[in-house]
Amino acid sequence: MTIKVALTPPDISAYQTGNIGIDYYTTFDSGKPGPHVLVNAVTHGNELCGAIVVDFLYRHDVRPTRGKLSLGFANYMAFLRFNAASPTASRYVDEDFNRLWSVDVLDGPRDSVELRRARAIRPFIDTVDLLLDLHSMQQSSPPLMLCGPLEKGRIFAKGVGVPVHVVADEGHAAGKRMRDYGAFGEPDSAKNALLIECGQHWEEESANVALETTIRFLKHADVIEPDFAEKHLTANTPLRQKFIEVTQAVTVRSSEFSFIEPFKGLEIIPKKGDLIGFDGDTQVSAPYDNCVLIMPSQRLIPGQTAVRLGRLLAD
Ligand SMILES: [Zn+2]
């Protein structure tokens, strides 16, 4: 299969030193009270749209009007290995950086390139009030905001206003995501995090979605010059959002998992009991009517999430 890579990874070498003692993280301080906001790229090394947007913010000298704005490249080790001839290979070096964010794993005895990096940035992440983690997807499907399982995440996603589809979810059996880490996952904390899946990894449109979402995020956090935001937003009025609650993840059990169709995501399985796929000899079917498929995976290996299932929430 030929994979078209329409995006070019930016040269991020100028951002390596940063100013907080952690490679590839920089904090701009307005000197005024306000939240510490982080725009985070390349949690997965092959997801180029985030790197393009963080590079854009640097090149446009975006500074916070209050509080602090940090810009960062999380798994830069994987990103720097990106090769358009084999674009999926640089998702991570040793393991998925976005499955390490539980205290057990971070404090545990295991070691990997990604764990070392997660441990290095953890004290900094502890100071972040509002996180936007920029991601993209394997499949060419509409963008999704993953707002986590808490009401505060849904309210935040609504405040940002894009994209249309917002998914309220718990994450993955394989491990905790940064967006669910620490106070981001505590209902009573004012800290909040969003993870945007901007579209297919290497499609041009994913970078446009990432930029629009980032500017709306910074605008909603009230940390960006309004004129700059207006200048770089598209003229489109955001469409009414749809909220989908993930009810379960289908985790691959056997070595032979297959979907009955090449699903891309957001397909609606009309009837309870309708077939979605096979995990070895076991049928995987819709647990209820109008079951929405969220991010069906092409990495169908035991222990990984094959697809997540959700219901559309009434407004
Ligand atoms: Zn990702």
CSV table of C-alpha atoms and ligand atoms in Angstrom, one decimal:
chain,number,residue,atom,x,y,z
A,1,MET,CA,0.0,0.0,0.0
A,2,THR,CA,1.4,3.4,-0.9
A,3,ILE,CA,0.9,6.0,1.7
A,4,LYS,CA,0.7,9.6,0.6
A,5,VAL,CA,2.5,12.0,2.9
A,6,ALA,CA,1.3,15.5,2.0
A,7,LEU,CA,2.7,17.2,5.1
A,8,THR,CA,6.4,18.0,5.8
A,9,PRO,CA,7.7,17.7,9.3
A,10,PRO,CA,9.1,21.1,10.4
A,11,ASP,CA,12.7,21.6,11.5
A,12,ILE,CA,12.4,21.8,15.2
A,13,SER,CA,16.1,22.0,16.1
A,14,ALA,CA,15.8,25.6,17.1
A,15,TYR,CA,13.4,24.7,19.9
A,16,GLN,CA,15.6,22.0,21.5
A,17,THR,CA,17.2,24.0,24.3
A,18,GLY,CA,13.9,25.7,25.4
A,19,ASN,CA,14.0,27.7,28.6
A,20,ILE,CA,12.8,25.4,31.4
A,21,GLY,CA,15.6,22.9,31.5
A,22,ILE,CA,13.7,20.3,29.5
A,23,ASP,CA,14.6,19.7,25.9
A,24,TYR,CA,11.9,20.9,23.4
A,25,TYR,CA,9.8,22.7,26.0
A,26,THR,CA,9.5,26.4,26.3
A,27,THR,CA,7.4,28.6,28.6
A,28,PHE,CA,6.5,32.2,27.9
A,29,ASP,CA,5.4,34.1,31.0
A,30,SER,CA,3.2,37.1,30.6
A,31,GLY,CA,4.0,38.2,34.2
A,32,LYS,CA,0.3,38.6,34.8
A,33,PRO,CA,-2.0,36.2,36.7
A,34,GLY,CA,-3.7,33.5,34.7
A,35,PRO,CA,-3.6,29.9,33.8
A,36,HIS,CA,-0.6,27.9,32.6
A,37,VAL,CA,-1.6,26.7,29.2
A,38,LEU,CA,0.3,24.0,27.2
A,39,VAL,CA,0.1,23.3,23.5
A,40,ASN,CA,1.7,19.9,23.1
A,41,ALA,CA,2.8,18.2,19.9
A,42,VAL,CA,4.1,14.8,18.8
A,43,THR,CA,3.0,12.7,21.8
A,44,HIS,CA,3.1,10.3,18.9
A,45,GLY,CA,6.1,10.9,16.7
A,46,ASN,CA,4.4,10.3,13.3
A,47,GLU,CA,1.6,12.8,14.0
A,48,LEU,CA,2.9,15.8,12.1
A,49,CYS,CA,0.0,18.3,12.4
A,50,GLY,CA,0.9,19.2,16.0
A,51,ALA,CA,4.5,19.9,15.2
A,52,ILE,CA,3.4,22.1,12.3
A,53,VAL,CA,1.2,24.1,14.6
A,54,VAL,CA,3.7,24.5,17.5
A,55,ASP,CA,6.3,25.6,14.9
A,56,PHE,CA,3.7,28.1,13.6
A,57,LEU,CA,3.1,29.5,17.1
A,58,TYR,CA,6.9,29.9,17.6
A,59,ARG,CA,7.4,31.5,14.2
A,60,HIS,CA,4.5,34.0,14.8
A,61,ASP,CA,6.0,34.9,18.2
A,62,VAL,CA,2.7,34.1,20.0
A,63,ARG,CA,2.9,35.2,23.6
A,64,PRO,CA,0.3,34.9,26.3
A,65,THR,CA,-1.7,38.0,27.3
A,66,ARG,CA,-2.0,36.6,30.8
A,67,GLY,CA,-0.7,33.5,32.7
A,68,LYS,CA,1.9,31.4,30.9
A,69,LEU,CA,1.9,29.7,27.5
A,70,SER,CA,4.1,26.6,27.0
A,71,LEU,CA,4.9,25.0,23.7
A,72,GLY,CA,6.4,21.5,23.5
A,73,PHE,CA,7.3,18.4,21.5
A,74,ALA,CA,6.7,15.4,23.7
A,75,ASN,CA,8.1,12.4,21.9
A,76,TYR,CA,10.6,14.3,19.9
A,77,MET,CA,12.9,11.2,19.9
A,78,ALA,CA,10.3,9.4,17.7
A,79,PHE,CA,9.4,12.5,15.7
A,80,LEU,CA,13.1,13.1,14.7
A,81,ARG,CA,13.1,9.6,13.2
A,82,PHE,CA,10.1,10.4,10.9
A,83,ASN,CA,10.7,9.1,7.4
A,84,ALA,CA,8.1,9.7,4.7
A,85,ALA,CA,9.0,6.5,3.0
A,86,SER,CA,8.0,4.6,6.2
A,87,PRO,CA,5.7,7.1,8.0
A,88,THR,CA,4.1,4.7,10.5
A,89,ALA,CA,7.4,3.6,11.9
A,90,SER,CA,8.0,6.7,14.0
A,91,ARG,CA,4.9,6.5,16.2
A,92,TYR,CA,7.3,5.7,19.1
A,93,VAL,CA,10.7,4.4,19.8
A,94,ASP,CA,10.1,1.7,22.5
A,95,GLU,CA,6.5,2.1,23.5
A,96,ASP,CA,3.4,4.3,23.2
A,97,PHE,CA,4.2,7.5,25.1
A,98,ASN,CA,0.4,8.1,25.7
A,99,ARG,CA,-0.1,4.9,27.7
A,100,LEU,CA,2.4,5.7,30.5
A,101,TRP,CA,0.6,8.4,32.5
A,102,SER,CA,-0.5,6.6,35.6
A,103,VAL,CA,1.5,7.0,38.9
A,104,ASP,CA,2.1,3.3,39.0
A,105,VAL,CA,3.9,3.2,35.7
A,106,LEU,CA,5.7,6.6,36.1
A,107,ASP,CA,6.9,5.6,39.6
A,108,GLY,CA,7.4,1.9,38.6
A,109,PRO,CA,10.6,0.0,37.8
A,110,ARG,CA,10.2,-0.3,34.1
A,111,ASP,CA,12.5,1.6,31.7
A,112,SER,CA,12.1,2.8,28.1
A,113,VAL,CA,13.0,5.8,26.0
A,114,GLU,CA,9.4,7.0,26.4
A,115,LEU,CA,9.3,6.4,30.1
A,116,ARG,CA,12.5,8.4,30.6
A,117,ARG,CA,11.0,11.2,28.7
A,118,ALA,CA,7.7,11.0,30.6
A,119,ARG,CA,9.5,11.0,33.9
A,120,ALA,CA,11.6,14.1,32.8
A,121,ILE,CA,8.6,16.2,31.8
A,122,ARG,CA,6.2,15.0,34.6
A,123,PRO,CA,7.1,17.8,37.1
A,124,PHE,CA,6.5,20.3,34.3
A,125,ILE,CA,3.2,18.7,33.3
A,126,ASP,CA,2.2,19.0,37.0
A,127,THR,CA,2.3,22.8,36.7
A,128,VAL,CA,0.0,22.9,33.6
A,129,ASP,CA,-3.6,24.1,34.1
A,130,LEU,CA,-4.9,23.7,30.6
A,131,LEU,CA,-3.5,21.2,28.1
A,132,LEU,CA,-4.2,20.8,24.4
A,133,ASP,CA,-2.6,17.6,23.1
A,134,LEU,CA,-2.5,17.6,19.3
A,135,HIS,CA,-2.8,14.2,17.6
A,136,SER,CA,-3.9,12.7,14.3
A,137,MET,CA,-5.4,9.4,13.2
A,138,GLN,CA,-4.5,6.4,11.0
A,139,GLN,CA,-7.8,6.7,9.1
A,140,SER,CA,-9.1,9.5,7.0
A,141,SER,CA,-12.1,10.4,9.1
A,142,PRO,CA,-13.6,13.7,10.5
A,143,PRO,CA,-11.7,15.2,13.5
A,144,LEU,CA,-12.5,14.1,17.0
A,145,MET,CA,-12.1,15.9,20.3
A,146,LEU,CA,-11.4,13.5,23.1
A,147,CYS,CA,-12.6,15.3,26.2
A,148,GLY,CA,-12.2,12.5,28.8
A,149,PRO,CA,-14.9,11.0,31.0
A,150,LEU,CA,-15.6,14.0,33.2
A,151,GLU,CA,-18.2,16.8,32.8
A,152,LYS,CA,-15.5,19.4,33.1
A,153,GLY,CA,-13.9,18.0,29.9
A,154,ARG,CA,-17.2,18.2,28.0
A,155,ILE,CA,-17.7,21.8,29.1
A,156,PHE,CA,-14.2,22.7,28.0
A,157,ALA,CA,-14.7,21.1,24.6
A,158,LYS,CA,-18.0,23.0,24.2
A,159,GLY,CA,-16.2,26.2,25.1
A,160,VAL,CA,-13.5,25.6,22.4
A,161,GLY,CA,-16.4,25.0,20.0
A,162,VAL,CA,-14.6,22.8,17.4
A,163,PRO,CA,-14.6,20.2,16.0
A,164,VAL,CA,-18.1,18.9,15.5
A,165,HIS,CA,-17.5,15.5,17.1
A,166,VAL,CA,-16.6,15.4,20.8
A,167,VAL,CA,-16.0,12.0,22.3
A,168,ALA,CA,-16.3,11.5,26.1
A,169,ASP,CA,-14.1,8.6,26.9
A,170,GLU,CA,-12.0,6.8,29.5
A,171,GLY,CA,-9.0,5.9,27.4
A,172,HIS,CA,-7.3,2.6,26.8
A,173,ALA,CA,-6.8,-0.7,28.6
A,174,ALA,CA,-3.2,-0.6,27.6
A,175,GLY,CA,-2.4,2.4,29.8
A,176,LYS,CA,-3.3,6.0,30.8
A,177,ARG,CA,-3.0,9.0,28.5
A,178,MET,CA,-1.4,12.3,29.4
A,179,ARG,CA,-4.8,14.0,29.1
A,180,ASP,CA,-6.1,11.8,32.0
A,181,TYR,CA,-3.0,12.2,34.2
A,182,GLY,CA,-3.1,13.6,37.7
A,183,ALA,CA,-5.4,16.6,38.3
A,184,PHE,CA,-6.6,16.6,34.7
A,185,GLY,CA,-8.5,13.5,35.7
A,186,GLU,CA,-9.8,14.8,39.1
A,187,PRO,CA,-13.4,16.1,38.9
A,188,ASP,CA,-12.9,18.8,41.6
A,189,SER,CA,-9.7,20.2,40.1
A,190,ALA,CA,-9.9,23.3,37.8
A,191,LYS,CA,-7.2,21.8,35.7
A,192,ASN,CA,-8.4,20.5,32.3
A,193,ALA,CA,-7.2,18.7,29.2
A,194,LEU,CA,-8.3,18.0,25.7
A,195,LEU,CA,-6.9,15.7,23.1
A,196,ILE,CA,-7.7,16.5,19.5
A,197,GLU,CA,-7.5,13.9,16.7
A,198,CYS,CA,-7.1,16.3,13.7
A,199,GLY,CA,-7.7,13.8,10.9
A,200,GLN,CA,-5.4,11.5,9.0
A,201,HIS,CA,-1.8,11.7,10.0
A,202,TRP,CA,-0.4,13.0,6.7
A,203,GLU,CA,-3.3,14.8,5.1
A,204,GLU,CA,-2.9,18.5,4.7
A,205,GLU,CA,-6.3,19.1,6.2
A,206,SER,CA,-5.1,17.8,9.6
A,207,ALA,CA,-2.8,20.7,9.9
A,208,ASN,CA,-5.6,23.2,9.2
A,209,VAL,CA,-7.8,21.5,11.8
A,210,ALA,CA,-4.9,21.5,14.3
A,211,LEU,CA,-4.4,25.3,13.8
A,212,GLU,CA,-8.0,26.2,14.0
A,213,THR,CA,-8.5,24.1,17.1
A,214,THR,CA,-5.4,25.5,18.8
A,215,ILE,CA,-6.3,29.1,18.2
A,216,ARG,CA,-9.9,28.5,19.4
A,217,PHE,CA,-8.4,26.7,22.5
A,218,LEU,CA,-6.1,29.7,23.2
A,219,LYS,CA,-8.9,32.1,22.7
A,220,HIS,CA,-11.2,30.2,25.0
A,221,ALA,CA,-8.5,30.1,27.6
A,222,ASP,CA,-8.3,33.9,27.1
A,223,VAL,CA,-4.5,33.9,26.7
A,224,ILE,CA,-4.1,35.1,23.1
A,225,GLU,CA,-4.3,38.5,21.4
A,226,PRO,CA,-7.9,38.6,20.0
A,227,ASP,CA,-6.6,40.3,16.8
A,228,PHE,CA,-4.1,37.5,16.1
A,229,ALA,CA,-6.8,34.9,16.8
A,230,GLU,CA,-9.2,36.5,14.4
A,231,LYS,CA,-6.6,36.8,11.7
A,232,HIS,CA,-5.7,33.1,11.7
A,233,LEU,CA,-9.2,31.6,12.3
A,234,THR,CA,-11.1,30.5,9.2
A,235,ALA,CA,-14.3,32.4,8.5
A,236,ASN,CA,-16.4,29.3,9.0
A,237,THR,CA,-18.8,29.5,11.9
A,238,PRO,CA,-18.4,26.4,14.0
A,239,LEU,CA,-21.2,23.8,13.4
A,240,ARG,CA,-23.3,22.5,16.3
A,241,GLN,CA,-21.2,19.9,18.2
A,242,LYS,CA,-22.2,16.3,18.6
A,243,PHE,CA,-21.2,14.6,21.9
A,244,ILE,CA,-20.6,10.8,21.9
A,245,GLU,CA,-20.1,8.9,25.1
A,246,VAL,CA,-17.8,5.9,24.8
A,247,THR,CA,-19.4,3.0,26.6
A,248,GLN,CA,-16.7,0.4,26.0
A,249,ALA,CA,-13.5,-0.4,24.3
A,250,VAL,CA,-13.1,-3.5,22.3
A,251,THR,CA,-9.6,-4.8,23.2
A,252,VAL,CA,-8.0,-7.3,20.8
A,253,ARG,CA,-7.7,-10.8,22.4
A,254,SER,CA,-6.7,-13.1,19.6
A,255,SER,CA,-4.0,-12.9,17.0
A,256,GLU,CA,-6.7,-12.7,14.3
A,257,PHE,CA,-9.0,-9.8,14.7
A,258,SER,CA,-10.8,-8.4,11.7
A,259,PHE,CA,-13.6,-6.0,11.0
A,260,ILE,CA,-16.4,-7.0,8.6
A,261,GLU,CA,-15.9,-3.8,6.6
A,262,PRO,CA,-13.0,-1.3,6.3
A,263,PHE,CA,-14.4,1.0,8.9
A,264,LYS,CA,-12.9,4.5,9.2
A,265,GLY,CA,-14.7,5.8,12.2
A,266,LEU,CA,-18.0,7.5,13.1
A,267,GLU,CA,-20.0,4.8,11.3
A,268,ILE,CA,-23.2,4.0,13.1
A,269,ILE,CA,-24.2,0.4,13.5
A,270,PRO,CA,-28.0,0.5,13.5
A,271,LYS,CA,-29.1,-2.4,15.5
A,272,LYS,CA,-28.1,-4.2,18.7
A,273,GLY,CA,-26.5,-7.5,17.8
A,274,ASP,CA,-25.3,-6.4,14.3
A,275,LEU,CA,-21.9,-7.7,13.6
A,276,ILE,CA,-18.8,-5.4,13.7
A,277,GLY,CA,-16.0,-8.0,13.4
A,278,PHE,CA,-14.4,-11.2,14.6
A,279,ASP,CA,-11.8,-11.6,17.3
A,280,GLY,CA,-10.6,-15.1,16.3
A,281,ASP,CA,-13.8,-17.2,16.4
A,282,THR,CA,-15.6,-14.7,18.7
A,283,GLN,CA,-18.2,-12.4,17.1
A,284,VAL,CA,-17.9,-8.7,18.0
A,285,SER,CA,-21.3,-7.1,17.7
A,286,ALA,CA,-23.1,-3.9,18.6
A,287,PRO,CA,-24.2,-3.9,22.2
A,288,TYR,CA,-27.1,-1.4,21.5
A,289,ASP,CA,-28.9,0.3,18.7
A,290,ASN,CA,-27.1,3.2,16.9
A,291,CYS,CA,-23.7,2.2,18.2
A,292,VAL,CA,-21.0,4.7,17.0
A,293,LEU,CA,-17.6,3.3,16.0
A,294,ILE,CA,-14.7,5.4,17.3
A,295,MET,CA,-11.3,5.2,15.7
A,296,PRO,CA,-11.2,1.6,14.5
A,297,SER,CA,-7.5,0.6,14.5
A,298,GLN,CA,-5.4,-1.0,11.9
A,299,ARG,CA,-3.0,-2.2,14.6
A,300,LEU,CA,-5.0,-5.2,15.5
A,301,ILE,CA,-2.7,-6.9,18.0
A,302,PRO,CA,-3.6,-8.5,21.3
A,303,GLY,CA,-4.0,-6.1,24.2
A,304,GLN,CA,-4.5,-3.1,21.9
A,305,THR,CA,-7.8,-1.3,21.4
A,306,ALA,CA,-9.5,-2.5,18.2
A,307,VAL,CA,-12.3,0.1,18.3
A,308,ARG,CA,-14.3,2.0,20.9
A,309,LEU,CA,-18.1,2.0,20.9
A,310,GLY,CA,-20.2,5.0,21.8
A,311,ARG,CA,-23.7,6.5,22.0
A,312,LEU,CA,-24.7,9.9,20.8
A,313,LEU,CA,-25.7,12.0,23.7
A,314,ALA,CA,-28.7,14.3,23.6
A,315,ASP,CA,-27.8,18.0,23.9
B,1,ZN,ZN,-1.8,10.2,18.7
